[in-house]
PDB file of C-alpha atoms in Angstrom:
ATOM      1  CA  MET A   1       0.000   0.000   0.000  1.00  0.00           C
ATOM      2  CA  THR A   2       1.304   3.473  -0.888  1.00  0.00           C
ATOM      3  CA  LEU A   3       0.795   5.704   2.128  1.00  0.00           C
ATOM      4  CA  PRO A   4      -0.475   9.275   1.641  1.00  0.00           C
ATOM      5  CA  PHE A   5       2.290  10.652   3.879  1.00  0.00           C
ATOM      6  CA  ASN A   6       1.337  14.257   3.209  1.00  0.00           C
ATOM      7  CA  ARG A   7      -1.994  13.736   4.990  1.00  0.00           C
ATOM      8  CA  TYR A   8      -0.365  12.209   8.045  1.00  0.00           C
ATOM      9  CA  GLN A   9       2.312  14.869   8.130  1.00  0.00           C
ATOM     10  CA  GLU A  10      -0.380  17.553   8.143  1.00  0.00           C
ATOM     11  CA  ILE A  11      -2.268  15.824  10.962  1.00  0.00           C
ATOM     12  CA  ALA A  12       0.983  15.471  12.933  1.00  0.00           C
ATOM     13  CA  SER A  13       1.728  19.145  12.386  1.00  0.00           C
ATOM     14  CA  ILE A  14      -1.693  20.163  13.717  1.00  0.00           C
ATOM     15  CA  ALA A  15      -1.389  17.730  16.623  1.00  0.00           C
ATOM     16  CA  ALA A  16       2.021  19.122  17.574  1.00  0.00           C
ATOM     17  CA  ARG A  17       0.565  22.615  17.902  1.00  0.00           C
ATOM     18  CA  PHE A  18      -2.414  21.585  20.008  1.00  0.00           C
ATOM     19  CA  VAL A  19      -0.597  18.982  22.130  1.00  0.00           C
ATOM     20  CA  PRO A  20       2.837  20.481  22.861  1.00  0.00           C
ATOM     21  CA  ASP A  21       3.367  18.334  25.977  1.00  0.00           C
ATOM     22  CA  GLU A  22       3.161  14.621  26.792  1.00  0.00           C
ATOM     23  CA  GLY A  23      -0.261  13.134  27.418  1.00  0.00           C
ATOM     24  CA  GLU A  24      -3.784  13.356  26.053  1.00  0.00           C
ATOM     25  CA  TYR A  25      -5.700  16.410  24.895  1.00  0.00           C
ATOM     26  CA  GLN A  26      -9.485  16.551  24.672  1.00  0.00           C
ATOM     27  CA  THR A  27     -10.088  18.795  21.677  1.00  0.00           C
ATOM     28  CA  ASP A  28     -12.953  21.197  21.090  1.00  0.00           C
ATOM     29  CA  VAL A  29     -14.446  18.567  18.756  1.00  0.00           C
ATOM     30  CA  GLU A  30     -16.696  16.383  20.903  1.00  0.00           C
ATOM     31  CA  GLY A  31     -15.242  12.888  21.280  1.00  0.00           C
ATOM     32  CA  LEU A  32     -11.938  13.702  19.554  1.00  0.00           C
ATOM     33  CA  VAL A  33      -8.785  13.143  21.623  1.00  0.00           C
ATOM     34  CA  ILE A  34      -5.156  13.558  20.535  1.00  0.00           C
ATOM     35  CA  SER A  35      -2.325  11.882  22.432  1.00  0.00           C
ATOM     36  CA  ARG A  36       1.411  12.557  22.303  1.00  0.00           C
ATOM     37  CA  ARG A  37       4.443  10.610  23.534  1.00  0.00           C
ATOM     38  CA  SER A  38       8.089  11.389  22.838  1.00  0.00           C
ATOM     39  CA  THR A  39       9.519   8.044  23.960  1.00  0.00           C
ATOM     40  CA  PRO A  40       8.398   4.415  23.758  1.00  0.00           C
ATOM     41  CA  SER A  41       6.289   3.533  26.774  1.00  0.00           C
ATOM     42  CA  ALA A  42       6.101   0.697  29.246  1.00  0.00           C
ATOM     43  CA  PRO A  43       2.936  -1.424  29.014  1.00  0.00           C
ATOM     44  CA  CYS A  44      -0.092   0.579  30.186  1.00  0.00           C
ATOM     45  CA  HIS A  45      -3.253  -1.094  31.467  1.00  0.00           C
ATOM     46  CA  GLY A  46      -6.667   0.391  30.845  1.00  0.00           C
ATOM     47  CA  SER A  47      -9.913   0.122  28.928  1.00  0.00           C
ATOM     48  CA  TYR A  48     -10.792   0.984  25.361  1.00  0.00           C
ATOM     49  CA  ARG A  49     -14.324   2.177  24.706  1.00  0.00           C
ATOM     50  CA  PRO A  50     -15.986   2.094  21.254  1.00  0.00           C
ATOM     51  CA  CYS A  51     -13.810   4.313  19.094  1.00  0.00           C
ATOM     52  CA  LEU A  52     -11.777   4.694  15.951  1.00  0.00           C
ATOM     53  CA  ALA A  53      -8.072   5.427  16.432  1.00  0.00           C
ATOM     54  CA  MET A  54      -5.463   6.469  13.885  1.00  0.00           C
ATOM     55  CA  VAL A  55      -1.744   6.624  14.634  1.00  0.00           C
ATOM     56  CA  VAL A  56      -0.401   9.505  12.545  1.00  0.00           C
ATOM     57  CA  GLN A  57       3.228   9.243  13.651  1.00  0.00           C
ATOM     58  CA  GLY A  58       5.113   6.437  15.381  1.00  0.00           C
ATOM     59  CA  LYS A  59       3.783   2.958  16.187  1.00  0.00           C
ATOM     60  CA  LYS A  60       1.522   1.492  18.836  1.00  0.00           C
ATOM     61  CA  SER A  61       0.701  -1.992  20.116  1.00  0.00           C
ATOM     62  CA  VAL A  62      -2.417  -3.235  21.915  1.00  0.00           C
ATOM     63  CA  GLN A  63      -2.760  -6.517  23.820  1.00  0.00           C
ATOM     64  CA  LEU A  64      -6.294  -7.938  23.983  1.00  0.00           C
ATOM     65  CA  GLY A  65      -6.329 -11.205  25.875  1.00  0.00           C
ATOM     66  CA  SER A  66      -3.797 -13.357  24.041  1.00  0.00           C
ATOM     67  CA  ASP A  67      -3.901 -11.198  20.887  1.00  0.00           C
ATOM     68  CA  ARG A  68      -1.281  -8.573  20.047  1.00  0.00           C
ATOM     69  CA  ILE A  69      -2.443  -5.900  17.618  1.00  0.00           C
ATOM     70  CA  ASP A  70       0.005  -3.442  16.031  1.00  0.00           C
ATOM     71  CA  TYR A  71      -0.902  -0.332  14.087  1.00  0.00           C
ATOM     72  CA  GLU A  72       0.858   2.624  12.522  1.00  0.00           C
ATOM     73  CA  PRO A  73       0.268   5.412   9.986  1.00  0.00           C
ATOM     74  CA  GLY A  74      -1.773   4.076   7.089  1.00  0.00           C
ATOM     75  CA  SER A  75      -4.088   1.966   9.241  1.00  0.00           C
ATOM     76  CA  TYR A  76      -6.879   2.514  11.739  1.00  0.00           C
ATOM     77  CA  LEU A  77      -7.925   0.587  14.825  1.00  0.00           C
ATOM     78  CA  LEU A  78     -11.628   0.042  15.480  1.00  0.00           C
ATOM     79  CA  THR A  79     -12.839  -0.871  18.955  1.00  0.00           C
ATOM     80  CA  SER A  80     -16.496  -1.863  18.931  1.00  0.00           C
ATOM     81  CA  LEU A  81     -16.933  -2.822  22.621  1.00  0.00           C
ATOM     82  CA  ASP A  82     -15.696  -1.820  26.068  1.00  0.00           C
ATOM     83  CA  LEU A  83     -12.544  -3.903  26.431  1.00  0.00           C
ATOM     84  CA  PRO A  84      -9.770  -4.091  29.055  1.00  0.00           C
ATOM     85  CA  VAL A  85      -6.444  -3.922  27.220  1.00  0.00           C
ATOM     86  CA  THR A  86      -2.726  -3.420  27.685  1.00  0.00           C
ATOM     87  CA  TRP A  87      -1.187  -0.923  25.270  1.00  0.00           C
ATOM     88  CA  ARG A  88       2.210   0.567  24.644  1.00  0.00           C
ATOM     89  CA  VAL A  89       3.854   3.037  22.284  1.00  0.00           C
ATOM     90  CA  VAL A  90       6.604   1.108  20.519  1.00  0.00           C
ATOM     91  CA  GLU A  91       8.077   3.823  18.293  1.00  0.00           C
ATOM     92  CA  ALA A  92       8.504   7.470  19.293  1.00  0.00           C
ATOM     93  CA  SER A  93      11.278  10.045  19.740  1.00  0.00           C
ATOM     94  CA  PRO A  94      11.575  13.729  20.704  1.00  0.00           C
ATOM     95  CA  GLU A  95      12.250  14.515  17.024  1.00  0.00           C
ATOM     96  CA  LEU A  96       9.316  12.401  15.790  1.00  0.00           C
ATOM     97  CA  PRO A  97       6.818  12.067  18.644  1.00  0.00           C
ATOM     98  CA  HIS A  98       4.091   9.473  18.586  1.00  0.00           C
ATOM     99  CA  PHE A  99       0.718  11.073  17.777  1.00  0.00           C
ATOM    100  CA  CYS A 100      -2.610   9.270  17.836  1.00  0.00           C
ATOM    101  CA  MET A 101      -6.067  10.692  17.198  1.00  0.00           C
ATOM    102  CA  THR A 102      -9.044   8.883  18.711  1.00  0.00           C
ATOM    103  CA  LEU A 103     -12.672   9.507  17.814  1.00  0.00           C
ATOM    104  CA  ALA A 104     -15.297   8.100  20.162  1.00  0.00           C
ATOM    105  CA  ILE A 105     -18.154   6.273  18.456  1.00  0.00           C
ATOM    106  CA  ASN A 106     -21.556   7.607  19.430  1.00  0.00           C
ATOM    107  CA  SER A 107     -24.115   4.785  19.196  1.00  0.00           C
ATOM    108  CA  GLU A 108     -27.042   7.154  18.548  1.00  0.00           C
ATOM    109  CA  LYS A 109     -25.230   8.789  15.631  1.00  0.00           C
ATOM    110  CA  LEU A 110     -24.317   5.362  14.294  1.00  0.00           C
ATOM    111  CA  LEU A 111     -27.916   4.171  14.456  1.00  0.00           C
ATOM    112  CA  ASP A 112     -29.081   7.343  12.722  1.00  0.00           C
ATOM    113  CA  LEU A 113     -26.601   6.752   9.901  1.00  0.00           C
ATOM    114  CA  LEU A 114     -27.571   3.086   9.566  1.00  0.00           C
ATOM    115  CA  GLY A 115     -31.209   4.150   9.280  1.00  0.00           C
ATOM    116  CA  ARG A 116     -30.379   6.193   6.175  1.00  0.00           C
ATOM    117  CA  ILE A 117     -28.220   3.736   4.246  1.00  0.00           C
ATOM    118  CA  ASN A 118     -28.817   0.229   2.986  1.00  0.00           C
ATOM    119  CA  MET A 119     -26.489  -2.052   4.943  1.00  0.00           C
ATOM    120  CA  GLN A 120     -26.713  -5.819   4.727  1.00  0.00           C
ATOM    121  CA  ARG A 121     -27.006  -7.710   7.995  1.00  0.00           C
ATOM    122  CA  PRO A 122     -23.625  -9.210   8.993  1.00  0.00           C
ATOM    123  CA  SER A 123     -23.062 -12.908   8.389  1.00  0.00           C
ATOM    124  CA  ALA A 124     -22.921 -15.407  11.249  1.00  0.00           C
ATOM    125  CA  ALA A 125     -19.135 -15.571  10.888  1.00  0.00           C
ATOM    126  CA  ALA A 126     -18.876 -11.802  11.325  1.00  0.00           C
ATOM    127  CA  ALA A 127     -20.707 -12.026  14.650  1.00  0.00           C
ATOM    128  CA  ALA A 128     -17.737 -13.847  16.172  1.00  0.00           C
ATOM    129  CA  GLN A 129     -15.055 -11.388  15.026  1.00  0.00           C
ATOM    130  CA  ARG A 130     -12.822  -9.686  17.564  1.00  0.00           C
ATOM    131  CA  GLY A 131     -13.986  -6.488  19.208  1.00  0.00           C
ATOM    132  CA  ILE A 132     -10.730  -4.794  18.142  1.00  0.00           C
ATOM    133  CA  VAL A 133      -9.549  -4.909  14.538  1.00  0.00           C
ATOM    134  CA  VAL A 134      -6.995  -3.065  12.409  1.00  0.00           C
ATOM    135  CA  ASN A 135      -7.465  -2.262   8.736  1.00  0.00           C
ATOM    136  CA  ASP A 136      -5.880  -0.044   6.103  1.00  0.00           C
ATOM    137  CA  ALA A 137      -7.211   3.501   6.056  1.00  0.00           C
ATOM    138  CA  THR A 138      -8.449   4.494   2.618  1.00  0.00           C
ATOM    139  CA  PRO A 139      -7.412   7.849   1.120  1.00  0.00           C
ATOM    140  CA  GLU A 140     -11.007   9.004   1.633  1.00  0.00           C
ATOM    141  CA  MET A 141     -10.870   8.180   5.353  1.00  0.00           C
ATOM    142  CA  SER A 142      -7.510   9.849   5.936  1.00  0.00           C
ATOM    143  CA  ASP A 143      -8.715  12.886   3.965  1.00  0.00           C
ATOM    144  CA  ALA A 144     -11.745  13.160   6.270  1.00  0.00           C
ATOM    145  CA  ALA A 145      -9.430  12.864   9.289  1.00  0.00           C
ATOM    146  CA  VAL A 146      -7.351  15.797   7.997  1.00  0.00           C
ATOM    147  CA  ARG A 147     -10.449  17.926   7.549  1.00  0.00           C
ATOM    148  CA  LEU A 148     -11.639  17.078  11.065  1.00  0.00           C
ATOM    149  CA  LEU A 149      -8.291  18.162  12.548  1.00  0.00           C
ATOM    150  CA  ARG A 150      -8.266  21.381  10.490  1.00  0.00           C
ATOM    151  CA  LEU A 151     -11.433  22.439  12.314  1.00  0.00           C
ATOM    152  CA  LEU A 152      -9.323  22.976  15.437  1.00  0.00           C
ATOM    153  CA  ASP A 153      -7.957  26.084  13.719  1.00  0.00           C
ATOM    154  CA  SER A 154     -11.509  27.242  12.905  1.00  0.00           C
ATOM    155  CA  PRO A 155     -13.473  26.864  16.160  1.00  0.00           C
ATOM    156  CA  SER A 156     -16.500  28.682  14.784  1.00  0.00           C
ATOM    157  CA  ASP A 157     -16.910  25.947  12.142  1.00  0.00           C
ATOM    158  CA  ILE A 158     -16.849  23.017  14.567  1.00  0.00           C
ATOM    159  CA  ALA A 159     -20.538  22.945  15.503  1.00  0.00           C
ATOM    160  CA  ALA A 160     -21.666  22.862  11.877  1.00  0.00           C
ATOM    161  CA  MET A 161     -18.925  20.802  10.229  1.00  0.00           C
ATOM    162  CA  ALA A 162     -17.638  18.308  12.806  1.00  0.00           C
ATOM    163  CA  PRO A 163     -20.840  16.178  12.881  1.00  0.00           C
ATOM    164  CA  LEU A 164     -20.789  15.933   9.083  1.00  0.00           C
ATOM    165  CA  ILE A 165     -17.140  14.835   8.932  1.00  0.00           C
ATOM    166  CA  GLU A 166     -17.646  12.406  11.817  1.00  0.00           C
ATOM    167  CA  GLN A 167     -20.562  10.891   9.888  1.00  0.00           C
ATOM    168  CA  GLU A 168     -18.368  10.596   6.809  1.00  0.00           C
ATOM    169  CA  ILE A 169     -15.680   8.758   8.801  1.00  0.00           C
ATOM    170  CA  LEU A 170     -18.265   6.343  10.225  1.00  0.00           C
ATOM    171  CA  TYR A 171     -19.597   5.745   6.724  1.00  0.00           C
ATOM    172  CA  ARG A 172     -16.081   4.947   5.438  1.00  0.00           C
ATOM    173  CA  VAL A 173     -15.724   2.379   8.217  1.00  0.00           C
ATOM    174  CA  LEU A 174     -19.153   0.905   7.511  1.00  0.00           C
ATOM    175  CA  ILE A 175     -18.435   0.295   3.828  1.00  0.00           C
ATOM    176  CA  GLY A 176     -14.966  -1.093   4.579  1.00  0.00           C
ATOM    177  CA  PRO A 177     -13.793  -4.459   5.946  1.00  0.00           C
ATOM    178  CA  ALA A 178     -14.613  -3.453   9.546  1.00  0.00           C
ATOM    179  CA  GLY A 179     -18.211  -2.513   8.730  1.00  0.00           C
ATOM    180  CA  ASP A 180     -19.674  -5.709  10.149  1.00  0.00           C
ATOM    181  CA  GLN A 181     -18.254  -4.954  13.581  1.00  0.00           C
ATOM    182  CA  LEU A 182     -19.980  -1.575  13.649  1.00  0.00           C
ATOM    183  CA  VAL A 183     -23.286  -3.026  12.461  1.00  0.00           C
ATOM    184  CA  ASN A 184     -23.074  -5.806  15.048  1.00  0.00           C
ATOM    185  CA  MET A 185     -22.512  -3.198  17.706  1.00  0.00           C
ATOM    186  CA  ALA A 186     -25.690  -1.336  16.747  1.00  0.00           C
ATOM    187  CA  ILE A 187     -28.300  -3.998  15.856  1.00  0.00           C
ATOM    188  CA  ALA A 188     -30.294  -4.766  18.989  1.00  0.00           C
ATOM    189  CA  ASP A 189     -30.722  -8.529  18.434  1.00  0.00           C
ATOM    190  CA  SER A 190     -27.240  -9.244  17.070  1.00  0.00           C
ATOM    191  CA  GLN A 191     -24.799 -11.445  18.960  1.00  0.00           C
ATOM    192  CA  GLY A 192     -22.324  -8.556  19.137  1.00  0.00           C
ATOM    193  CA  ASN A 193     -24.909  -6.283  20.730  1.00  0.00           C
ATOM    194  CA  ARG A 194     -25.858  -8.966  23.241  1.00  0.00           C
ATOM    195  CA  ILE A 195     -22.233  -9.380  24.241  1.00  0.00           C
ATOM    196  CA  ALA A 196     -21.985  -5.584  24.517  1.00  0.00           C
ATOM    197  CA  ARG A 197     -24.943  -5.614  26.921  1.00  0.00           C
ATOM    198  CA  ALA A 198     -23.305  -8.397  28.937  1.00  0.00           C
ATOM    199  CA  ILE A 199     -20.127  -6.318  29.127  1.00  0.00           C
ATOM    200  CA  GLY A 200     -22.179  -3.369  30.330  1.00  0.00           C
ATOM    201  CA  TRP A 201     -23.586  -5.552  33.110  1.00  0.00           C
ATOM    202  CA  LEU A 202     -20.106  -6.773  34.070  1.00  0.00           C
ATOM    203  CA  ARG A 203     -18.781  -3.225  34.266  1.00  0.00           C
ATOM    204  CA  GLU A 204     -21.604  -2.226  36.599  1.00  0.00           C
ATOM    205  CA  ASN A 205     -21.416  -5.391  38.719  1.00  0.00           C
ATOM    206  CA  PHE A 206     -17.820  -6.620  38.544  1.00  0.00           C
ATOM    207  CA  ALA A 207     -17.563  -7.011  42.328  1.00  0.00           C
ATOM    208  CA  LYS A 208     -20.482  -9.460  42.413  1.00  0.00           C
ATOM    209  CA  THR A 209     -20.205 -13.218  42.023  1.00  0.00           C
ATOM    210  CA  LEU A 210     -20.394 -14.062  38.328  1.00  0.00           C
ATOM    211  CA  ARG A 211     -22.898 -16.732  37.329  1.00  0.00           C
ATOM    212  CA  ILE A 212     -22.545 -17.428  33.615  1.00  0.00           C
ATOM    213  CA  GLU A 213     -25.993 -18.982  33.216  1.00  0.00           C
ATOM    214  CA  GLU A 214     -27.718 -15.968  34.762  1.00  0.00           C
ATOM    215  CA  LEU A 215     -25.744 -13.470  32.699  1.00  0.00           C
ATOM    216  CA  ALA A 216     -26.424 -15.466  29.520  1.00  0.00           C
ATOM    217  CA  GLU A 217     -30.134 -15.481  30.318  1.00  0.00           C
ATOM    218  CA  HIS A 218     -29.976 -11.732  30.988  1.00  0.00           C
ATOM    219  CA  VAL A 219     -28.903 -11.147  27.356  1.00  0.00           C
ATOM    220  CA  ASN A 220     -31.190 -13.856  25.936  1.00  0.00           C
ATOM    221  CA  MET A 221     -28.497 -16.390  24.999  1.00  0.00           C
ATOM    222  CA  SER A 222     -27.793 -19.975  25.967  1.00  0.00           C
ATOM    223  CA  ALA A 223     -24.827 -20.428  28.314  1.00  0.00           C
ATOM    224  CA  SER A 224     -22.772 -22.290  25.691  1.00  0.00           C
ATOM    225  CA  SER A 225     -23.485 -19.770  22.922  1.00  0.00           C
ATOM    226  CA  PHE A 226     -22.795 -16.863  25.274  1.00  0.00           C
ATOM    227  CA  HIS A 227     -19.449 -18.292  26.385  1.00  0.00           C
ATOM    228  CA  HIS A 228     -18.411 -19.030  22.787  1.00  0.00           C
ATOM    229  CA  HIS A 229     -19.306 -15.613  21.400  1.00  0.00           C
ATOM    230  CA  PHE A 230     -17.922 -13.746  24.396  1.00  0.00           C
ATOM    231  CA  LYS A 231     -14.505 -15.358  23.997  1.00  0.00           C
ATOM    232  CA  SER A 232     -14.538 -14.984  20.210  1.00  0.00           C
ATOM    233  CA  ILE A 233     -15.210 -11.258  20.458  1.00  0.00           C
ATOM    234  CA  THR A 234     -13.130 -10.310  23.511  1.00  0.00           C
ATOM    235  CA  ALA A 235     -10.315 -12.939  23.367  1.00  0.00           C
ATOM    236  CA  MET A 236     -11.177 -13.646  27.030  1.00  0.00           C
ATOM    237  CA  THR A 237     -13.647 -15.737  28.971  1.00  0.00           C
ATOM    238  CA  PRO A 238     -16.247 -13.814  31.021  1.00  0.00           C
ATOM    239  CA  VAL A 239     -14.336 -14.750  34.184  1.00  0.00           C
ATOM    240  CA  GLN A 240     -11.046 -13.424  32.744  1.00  0.00           C
ATOM    241  CA  TYR A 241     -12.806 -10.226  31.666  1.00  0.00           C
ATOM    242  CA  GLN A 242     -14.269  -9.728  35.132  1.00  0.00           C
ATOM    243  CA  LYS A 243     -10.862 -10.372  36.701  1.00  0.00           C
ATOM    244  CA  GLN A 244      -9.238  -7.625  34.649  1.00  0.00           C
ATOM    245  CA  LEU A 245     -12.018  -5.189  35.572  1.00  0.00           C
ATOM    246  CA  ARG A 246     -11.538  -6.003  39.241  1.00  0.00           C
ATOM    247  CA  LEU A 247      -7.763  -5.623  39.143  1.00  0.00           C
ATOM    248  CA  HIS A 248      -7.874  -2.362  37.164  1.00  0.00           C
ATOM    249  CA  GLU A 249     -10.319  -0.894  39.692  1.00  0.00           C
ATOM    250  CA  ALA A 250      -8.274  -2.129  42.661  1.00  0.00           C
ATOM    251  CA  ARG A 251      -5.179  -0.471  41.218  1.00  0.00           C
ATOM    252  CA  ARG A 252      -7.103   2.791  40.798  1.00  0.00           C
ATOM    253  CA  LEU A 253      -8.354   2.604  44.392  1.00  0.00           C
ATOM    254  CA  MET A 254      -4.833   2.118  45.726  1.00  0.00           C
ATOM    255  CA  LEU A 255      -3.352   4.871  43.564  1.00  0.00           C
ATOM    256  CA  PHE A 256      -5.957   7.594  43.854  1.00  0.00           C
ATOM    257  CA  GLU A 257      -7.888   6.774  47.016  1.00  0.00           C
ATOM    258  CA  ARG A 258      -4.783   5.407  48.787  1.00  0.00           C
ATOM    259  CA  LEU A 259      -6.512   2.242  50.000  1.00  0.00           C
ATOM    260  CA  ASP A 260      -4.318  -0.594  51.223  1.00  0.00           C
ATOM    261  CA  ALA A 261      -4.186  -3.793  49.159  1.00  0.00           C
ATOM    262  CA  GLY A 262      -6.444  -5.800  51.459  1.00  0.00           C
ATOM    263  CA  THR A 263      -9.183  -3.156  51.465  1.00  0.00           C
ATOM    264  CA  ALA A 264      -8.946  -2.552  47.710  1.00  0.00           C
ATOM    265  CA  GLY A 265      -9.079  -6.268  46.929  1.00  0.00           C
ATOM    266  CA  HIS A 266     -12.121  -6.764  49.146  1.00  0.00           C
ATOM    267  CA  ARG A 267     -13.817  -3.689  47.645  1.00  0.00           C
ATOM    268  CA  VAL A 268     -13.621  -5.173  44.123  1.00  0.00           C
ATOM    269  CA  GLY A 269     -14.878  -8.614  45.125  1.00  0.00           C
ATOM    270  CA  TYR A 270     -11.919 -10.665  46.341  1.00  0.00           C
ATOM    271  CA  GLN A 271     -12.525 -12.676  49.488  1.00  0.00           C
ATOM    272  CA  SER A 272      -8.970 -13.992  49.682  1.00  0.00           C
ATOM    273  CA  PRO A 273      -6.107 -11.450  50.059  1.00  0.00           C
ATOM    274  CA  SER A 274      -3.580 -14.031  48.873  1.00  0.00           C
ATOM    275  CA  GLN A 275      -5.592 -14.733  45.703  1.00  0.00           C
ATOM    276  CA  PHE A 276      -5.886 -11.008  45.047  1.00  0.00           C
ATOM    277  CA  SER A 277      -2.131 -10.490  45.475  1.00  0.00           C
ATOM    278  CA  ARG A 278      -1.331 -13.488  43.278  1.00  0.00           C
ATOM    279  CA  GLU A 279      -3.605 -12.437  40.418  1.00  0.00           C
ATOM    280  CA  TYR A 280      -2.537  -8.785  40.700  1.00  0.00           C
ATOM    281  CA  SER A 281       1.131  -9.787  40.460  1.00  0.00           C
ATOM    282  CA  ARG A 282       0.410 -11.963  37.444  1.00  0.00           C
ATOM    283  CA  LEU A 283      -1.223  -9.065  35.570  1.00  0.00           C
ATOM    284  CA  TYR A 284       1.011  -6.150  36.618  1.00  0.00           C
ATOM    285  CA  GLY A 285       4.302  -7.968  37.191  1.00  0.00           C
ATOM    286  CA  ALA A 286       4.685  -6.926  40.842  1.00  0.00           C
ATOM    287  CA  SER A 287       2.856  -7.234  44.148  1.00  0.00           C
ATOM    288  CA  PRO A 288       0.164  -4.603  44.815  1.00  0.00           C
ATOM    289  CA  ALA A 289       2.340  -2.691  47.294  1.00  0.00           C
ATOM    290  CA  ARG A 290       5.450  -2.670  45.095  1.00  0.00           C
ATOM    291  CA  ASP A 291       3.521  -1.808  41.943  1.00  0.00           C
ATOM    292  CA  VAL A 292       1.726   1.143  43.522  1.00  0.00           C
ATOM    293  CA  GLU A 293       4.920   2.358  45.193  1.00  0.00           C
ATOM    294  CA  ALA A 294       6.751   2.314  41.842  1.00  0.00           C
ATOM    295  CA  LEU A 295       3.898   4.158  40.113  1.00  0.00           C
ATOM    296  CA  LEU A 296       3.813   6.862  42.796  1.00  0.00           C
ATOM    297  CA  GLU A 297       7.599   7.285  42.610  1.00  0.00           C
ATOM    298  CA  THR A 298       7.413   7.634  38.830  1.00  0.00           C
ATOM    299  CA  ALA A 299       4.626  10.225  39.128  1.00  0.00           C
ATOM    300  CA  ALA A 300       6.610  12.202  41.725  1.00  0.00           C
ATOM    301  CA  ALA A 301       9.742  12.148  39.571  1.00  0.00           C
ATOM    302  CA  GLY A 302       7.777  13.383  36.555  1.00  0.00           C
TER     303      GLY A 302
END
C-alpha cells in the first residue's frame, strides 16, 4: 500500500501545535482526543471504549487477551466494545513524537446513519469477530481525518462541520472491511450487541459473584453460545474479563484513594487477600504494594 504521507504529516503538524506536551488532549471537537508521547512507553493497562483510532506518527501496540495488535500510519484501529487492554507506544522520539487521534463512536449517531443507508445484515461468521480490529485507512478516510483536525484552527466551524465529517468517517468504516463490527454493535438482536450488553452488566457489577448462566439469560443467549461468542469477540472468557475489571479498579483505588491492598481487593470482590495479590502480580508484574509504590515514585519524579 502506498501511504499518503502528506496527509499524516499535516495531521501530525496540527497535533504538535495543540498537544505540545506529553499526554492526552481533549479537543474542542466532541469525542476527539489527541495523544502525544516522545519516547516508547512501558505497558499501560486500561480500557478501550468504542472508538476509531489512527496513529499519525510512530507505532503502537495493543494486547487484547492473548492477541497482540500493532498499528501505525496508514491503518486505523476500530474498537467496537468496552474492552480491558494493555497498550504501549513502541516507536517514538523527541524529534518524531508518537501522535494518535481517537474519535469516540456515538451509538445514537451510528444508528441514525444506519437508518439512512442500505447495509446488509452481517453474516454469522462476522458475529464472532474480535472487538478490536486493524485495517488499512483508505485515502477518503484519511482525507476526512485531515479535515476534522483542520477544524481545530476554525473553532466557529466546529458545531456545523464536525458532525458531518464524523458521519463521513463512520460511513467509510461501515463500507470497509470493519463494517460488520460496527453493524453488530448497533443492531439490537445481534450477537455482538448482546455481548456488549453483557459487558455493560459486568462493568456495573464486577464485584459481584459471576454466574454465567444468569448473565447469559440476561442477554437472551444460551450459556454455551454466550461463552463461545464472548470469547470470540473479547479474546477472554467472562471470568477473565471480570478479573481484569476487578484488578484495574483495585489499582485505581490504591493509587488515587490510597486504599491498602487488602481493602482494595475486598472492595472489588476478592474474598482472599492471597488470591488477590497473586492475580494482581500476574497481571502487573509486581505485588500490589510494590507496583503502587513504583507508580507513585514515577509520578513524583515526573
